[in-house]
Short mmCIF file of C-alpha atoms and ligand atoms in Angstrom, two decimals:
data_model
loop_
_atom_site.label_atom_id
_atom_site.label_comp_id
_atom_site.label_asym_id
_atom_site.label_seq_id
_atom_site.Cartn_x
_atom_site.Cartn_y
_atom_site.Cartn_z
CA MET A 229 86.68 -62.68 -9.55
CA ILE A 230 88.50 -59.61 -9.61
CA LEU A 231 85.96 -57.39 -9.08
CA GLU A 232 83.20 -57.29 -7.09
CA VAL A 233 79.83 -54.99 -6.42
CA LYS A 234 77.43 -55.41 -4.22
CA ASN A 235 74.39 -52.83 -3.75
CA LEU A 236 76.80 -50.04 -4.35
CA VAL A 237 75.02 -46.57 -2.97
CA SER A 238 76.99 -43.22 -3.07
CA GLY A 239 76.80 -39.59 -4.08
CA TYR A 240 77.75 -36.34 -3.01
CA GLN A 241 76.94 -34.81 0.33
CA ASN A 242 73.32 -35.50 0.21
CA LYS A 243 72.88 -35.61 -3.44
CA ARG A 244 72.20 -39.60 -4.27
CA VAL A 245 74.01 -40.19 -6.96
CA LEU A 246 74.67 -44.20 -7.65
CA HIS A 247 71.74 -46.09 -5.69
CA GLY A 248 72.48 -49.65 -5.65
CA LEU A 249 75.17 -51.17 -8.14
CA ALA A 250 75.78 -55.21 -8.81
CA PHE A 251 78.09 -56.25 -10.69
CA GLY A 252 81.30 -58.86 -11.24
CA MET A 253 84.68 -58.60 -13.49
CA GLU A 254 86.90 -61.69 -14.37
CA ASP A 255 90.45 -61.95 -14.38
CA GLY A 256 91.17 -60.80 -17.94
CA GLU A 257 88.13 -59.21 -18.78
CA VAL A 258 87.78 -55.61 -20.53
CA VAL A 259 84.20 -54.74 -19.63
CA GLY A 260 82.60 -50.74 -21.19
CA THR A 261 80.98 -49.22 -19.38
CA ILE A 262 78.47 -46.49 -21.95
CA GLY A 263 75.17 -44.49 -20.46
CA HIS A 264 74.31 -40.88 -20.68
CA ASN A 265 76.01 -38.29 -19.19
CA GLY A 266 75.42 -37.48 -15.63
CA GLY A 267 74.71 -41.15 -15.55
CA GLY A 268 76.93 -41.79 -12.23
CA LYS A 269 79.36 -43.39 -14.26
CA THR A 270 82.10 -40.93 -13.49
CA THR A 271 81.06 -41.33 -9.95
CA LEU A 272 81.52 -45.22 -10.03
CA LEU A 273 84.86 -45.53 -10.97
CA LYS A 274 85.73 -43.20 -8.29
CA THR A 275 83.77 -44.65 -5.23
CA LEU A 276 85.03 -47.72 -6.23
CA PHE A 277 89.00 -46.22 -6.34
CA GLY A 278 88.05 -44.90 -3.31
CA LEU A 279 87.87 -41.26 -3.98
CA LEU A 280 84.30 -40.94 -3.29
CA SER A 281 83.15 -43.14 0.02
CA PRO A 282 79.93 -45.89 -0.74
CA TRP A 283 77.30 -44.67 2.06
CA GLU A 284 75.77 -48.40 1.15
CA GLY A 285 76.92 -51.79 0.26
CA GLN A 286 80.14 -54.18 -0.80
CA VAL A 287 83.04 -53.33 -3.30
CA PHE A 288 85.62 -56.99 -2.92
CA PHE A 289 88.87 -56.97 -5.14
CA ARG A 290 90.14 -60.63 -5.48
CA GLY A 291 87.82 -61.58 -3.27
CA HIS A 292 89.00 -59.22 -0.44
CA GLU A 293 86.76 -57.19 1.37
CA ILE A 294 88.44 -53.45 0.37
CA THR A 295 85.10 -50.42 0.79
CA GLY A 296 86.05 -47.06 1.25
CA ARG A 297 89.68 -47.97 0.73
CA LYS A 298 91.98 -45.05 0.54
CA PRO A 299 92.97 -44.95 -3.35
CA GLY A 300 96.83 -44.98 -1.69
CA PHE A 301 96.06 -48.45 -0.47
CA ASN A 302 94.66 -49.59 -3.21
CA VAL A 303 97.02 -48.37 -5.93
CA LYS A 304 99.98 -50.40 -3.53
CA GLU A 305 97.84 -53.41 -4.24
CA GLY A 306 97.35 -53.09 -8.09
CA ILE A 307 94.34 -51.13 -9.07
CA ALA A 308 94.93 -47.96 -11.39
CA TYR A 309 92.57 -45.36 -12.26
CA MET A 310 92.75 -42.28 -15.18
CA PRO A 311 90.21 -39.87 -14.57
CA GLN A 312 87.82 -38.64 -16.83
CA GLY A 313 90.15 -35.28 -18.52
CA GLN A 314 93.52 -34.90 -17.80
CA GLY A 315 95.59 -37.23 -14.90
CA LEU A 316 98.33 -36.14 -15.51
CA PHE A 317 100.90 -32.82 -14.03
CA PRO A 318 101.18 -30.48 -17.20
CA ASP A 319 103.78 -28.79 -15.81
CA LEU A 320 105.80 -31.08 -14.74
CA THR A 321 108.15 -33.19 -17.77
CA VAL A 322 107.03 -36.66 -19.09
CA MET A 323 109.66 -38.09 -17.53
CA GLU A 324 109.07 -36.56 -13.99
CA ASN A 325 105.43 -36.46 -14.57
CA LEU A 326 106.23 -40.32 -14.48
CA GLU A 327 108.64 -40.09 -11.26
CA ILE A 328 105.18 -38.81 -9.37
CA SER A 329 102.60 -41.94 -10.29
CA SER A 330 105.76 -44.30 -9.57
CA PHE A 331 105.32 -43.01 -5.43
CA GLY A 332 106.73 -45.69 -3.64
CA LEU A 333 108.90 -47.96 -6.10
CA ASP A 334 113.12 -48.22 -5.68
CA PRO A 335 114.72 -46.67 -8.85
CA GLN A 336 115.26 -50.33 -10.72
CA THR A 337 112.00 -50.98 -10.76
CA LEU A 338 110.84 -46.88 -11.69
CA LYS A 339 113.26 -47.38 -14.92
CA LYS A 340 111.97 -50.47 -15.97
CA ARG A 341 108.56 -49.32 -15.72
CA SER A 342 108.94 -46.31 -17.49
CA GLN A 343 110.44 -49.01 -20.03
CA GLN A 344 107.53 -50.35 -21.01
CA VAL A 345 105.64 -47.14 -20.43
CA PHE A 346 107.88 -46.01 -23.35
CA GLU A 347 108.59 -49.48 -25.37
CA LEU A 348 103.61 -49.02 -25.63
CA PHE A 349 104.00 -45.46 -26.24
CA PRO A 350 107.59 -44.94 -27.94
CA ILE A 351 106.36 -40.65 -29.01
CA LEU A 352 106.89 -40.76 -25.03
CA GLU A 353 110.11 -41.54 -24.64
CA GLU A 354 111.16 -38.50 -27.67
CA ARG A 355 109.63 -36.54 -25.89
CA LYS A 356 110.10 -37.83 -21.88
CA ARG A 357 111.77 -33.86 -21.00
CA GLN A 358 108.88 -31.66 -22.25
CA ARG A 359 106.67 -30.63 -19.98
CA ALA A 360 103.70 -32.35 -20.44
CA GLY A 361 100.63 -29.29 -20.63
CA THR A 362 102.57 -29.21 -23.94
CA LEU A 363 102.06 -32.13 -25.91
CA SER A 364 99.33 -32.48 -27.90
CA GLY A 365 95.60 -33.88 -26.93
CA GLY A 366 96.59 -37.51 -28.26
CA GLU A 367 99.74 -37.75 -26.62
CA GLN A 368 98.32 -36.20 -23.43
CA ARG A 369 95.75 -38.88 -23.46
CA MET A 370 98.16 -41.24 -23.77
CA MET A 371 100.55 -39.50 -21.71
CA SER A 372 98.01 -40.56 -18.99
CA VAL A 373 96.62 -44.25 -19.88
CA GLY A 374 101.08 -44.83 -19.41
CA LEU A 375 100.75 -43.28 -15.81
CA THR A 376 97.79 -45.89 -14.98
CA LEU A 377 101.04 -48.62 -15.57
CA MET A 378 103.16 -47.90 -12.95
CA HIS A 379 102.22 -49.93 -10.68
CA GLU A 380 101.54 -52.71 -13.07
CA PRO A 381 98.56 -53.24 -12.33
CA THR A 382 96.12 -56.12 -12.07
CA LEU A 383 92.96 -53.76 -12.52
CA MET A 384 92.53 -50.68 -14.14
CA PHE A 385 89.66 -47.59 -13.46
CA LEU A 386 89.63 -45.63 -17.52
CA ASP A 387 87.14 -42.80 -17.53
CA GLU A 388 86.43 -41.68 -21.04
CA PRO A 389 89.88 -41.90 -22.38
CA SER A 390 89.07 -40.96 -26.47
CA LEU A 391 87.19 -38.07 -24.71
CA GLY A 392 87.94 -35.05 -26.99
CA LEU A 393 89.81 -37.39 -29.15
CA ALA A 394 89.70 -36.55 -33.26
CA PRO A 395 89.64 -40.45 -34.34
CA ARG A 396 92.07 -41.14 -35.63
CA ILE A 397 93.69 -40.95 -32.35
CA VAL A 398 90.69 -42.03 -30.76
CA GLN A 399 91.53 -45.69 -33.02
CA LEU A 400 95.17 -45.32 -31.77
CA VAL A 401 95.13 -45.21 -28.06
CA MET A 402 91.94 -47.81 -28.22
CA GLU A 403 94.10 -50.13 -29.81
CA ASN A 404 97.27 -48.80 -27.37
CA ILE A 405 94.59 -50.48 -24.54
CA ILE A 406 93.46 -53.66 -26.24
CA GLU A 407 97.50 -54.16 -26.30
CA ILE A 408 98.20 -53.26 -23.15
CA ASN A 409 95.44 -55.59 -21.90
CA ARG A 410 97.18 -58.44 -24.46
CA ARG A 411 100.78 -58.24 -22.86
CA PHE A 412 99.07 -57.52 -18.93
CA LYS A 413 96.51 -60.19 -19.09
CA ASN A 414 94.50 -57.02 -16.45
CA SER A 415 90.91 -56.40 -16.38
CA ILE A 416 89.92 -52.75 -17.56
CA LEU A 417 86.73 -51.60 -16.53
CA LEU A 418 86.31 -48.78 -19.55
CA VAL A 419 84.36 -46.29 -18.87
CA GLU A 420 83.73 -44.86 -22.50
CA GLN A 421 80.74 -43.54 -24.41
CA ASN A 422 81.78 -45.00 -27.64
CA PHE A 423 79.97 -46.79 -28.39
CA GLU A 424 81.70 -48.52 -31.77
CA GLN A 425 84.75 -48.39 -29.64
CA VAL A 426 84.15 -50.16 -26.45
CA LYS A 427 82.33 -52.95 -29.52
CA ARG A 428 85.90 -53.65 -29.77
CA ILE A 429 87.46 -54.15 -26.92
CA ALA A 430 84.83 -54.66 -24.84
CA GLY A 431 83.55 -58.10 -24.11
CA LYS A 432 81.22 -57.18 -21.94
CA ILE A 433 78.59 -53.83 -21.62
CA ILE A 434 77.31 -52.06 -17.90
CA VAL A 435 74.71 -49.28 -19.32
CA ILE A 436 74.00 -46.98 -16.89
CA LYS A 437 71.34 -44.99 -16.66
CA LEU A 438 69.79 -42.54 -13.96
CA GLY A 439 72.56 -44.26 -11.55
CA GLN A 440 70.99 -48.07 -11.96
CA ILE A 441 72.57 -50.71 -14.42
CA VAL A 442 70.04 -51.09 -17.26
CA PHE A 443 71.25 -53.48 -18.87
CA SER A 444 74.20 -55.62 -18.57
CA GLY A 445 75.54 -58.99 -20.58
CA VAL A 446 78.37 -59.89 -23.14
CA LEU A 447 78.61 -58.12 -26.11
CA ASP A 448 78.02 -59.68 -29.29
CA PRO A 449 79.23 -58.34 -32.06
CA SER A 450 75.87 -57.87 -33.93
CA MET A 451 74.61 -55.39 -31.07
CA ASP A 452 74.40 -52.10 -32.44
CA LYS A 453 73.68 -48.63 -31.12
CA ARG A 454 70.10 -48.41 -31.37
CA LYS A 455 69.18 -52.18 -29.88
CA LEU A 456 70.80 -50.58 -27.20
CA TRP A 457 69.09 -47.36 -26.37
CA LYS A 458 65.96 -48.44 -25.55
CA TYR A 459 67.73 -48.63 -21.71
CA PHE A 460 69.31 -45.42 -22.55
N1 ADP B 1049 81.47 -32.86 -6.92
C1 ADP B 1049 79.70 -33.45 -6.76
N2 ADP B 1049 79.24 -32.73 -6.46
C2 ADP B 1049 78.12 -32.80 -6.39
N3 ADP B 1049 77.00 -34.15 -7.56
C3 ADP B 1049 78.62 -34.22 -8.78
C4 ADP B 1049 79.47 -34.00 -8.30
N4 ADP B 1049 79.93 -34.55 -9.24
C5 ADP B 1049 78.99 -34.94 -10.38
N5 ADP B 1049 77.63 -34.48 -9.67
C6 ADP B 1049 76.70 -35.47 -10.34
O1 ADP B 1049 76.63 -36.42 -9.78
C7 ADP B 1049 75.59 -37.39 -11.72
C8 ADP B 1049 77.15 -38.61 -11.78
O2 ADP B 1049 77.56 -37.88 -12.63
P1 ADP B 1049 78.65 -38.02 -13.25
O3 ADP B 1049 79.01 -39.42 -12.37
O4 ADP B 1049 79.81 -38.10 -13.54
O5 ADP B 1049 78.17 -39.05 -14.97
P2 ADP B 1049 79.10 -39.46 -15.77
O6 ADP B 1049 80.34 -40.17 -14.85
O7 ADP B 1049 77.53 -40.88 -16.82
O8 ADP B 1049 78.70 -38.29 -16.59
C9 ADP B 1049 75.33 -36.20 -11.77
O9 ADP B 1049 74.09 -34.89 -11.39
C10 ADP B 1049 75.83 -35.27 -11.25
O10 ADP B 1049 75.94 -33.59 -11.82
MG1 MG B 1050 82.09 -38.68 -17.00
#
């Protein structure tokens, strides 16, 4: 298993948000996480990545405990996180964004990894001297996804990559995520409101409601949102 989560409890100050979550992810697997706003999806990713310290429970990455480990270590060990919303530096150029995200890499590796990002997102190469904040919404999202690839992650946490994008662009970003999974054979925990998109990409699904997993299992094509609705 690449990721194993046991009895995860987490929250903010005295507000308990996650009430004992448990699940696992296999190598190469894409797991979709859906649930209403405020259910704790973002809190889950933040806690797994080490931006929040869990109150209880354990997180294992490839069998080693990483509970509460700092994000910098996680990045170095191959875990990447794309936060909900922006996830880039708007005042820096595309190239500068890639450079700042490649902290600790030597120049050759930086070049190679940037090239990998440009292969996936050719538009970013065309715009590499443009400030990221002046890119279109879709391009900015591709930039945010691209930045997570600089350390060649084997495990990616993506928080709502389709948020706020037009349907055509959502489609494009999702295809990019499928391509990343195919090319790098990494595991992706994808938080996504758009169930139809989750169905296209993910092999398994986790439904989170009020800080608890109310359904988890294999996604079969016959599943529709109405069937899952009862869990919401
Ligand atoms: N920084 C914060 N401080 C206090 N409460 C927060 C903070 N961020 C989120 N919350 C609360 O935690 C709960 C879960 O939020 P979140 O994880 O963002 O849910 P989701 O990503 O599923 O929409 C919500 O009740 C939200 O108001
Ligand atoms: Mg969220």
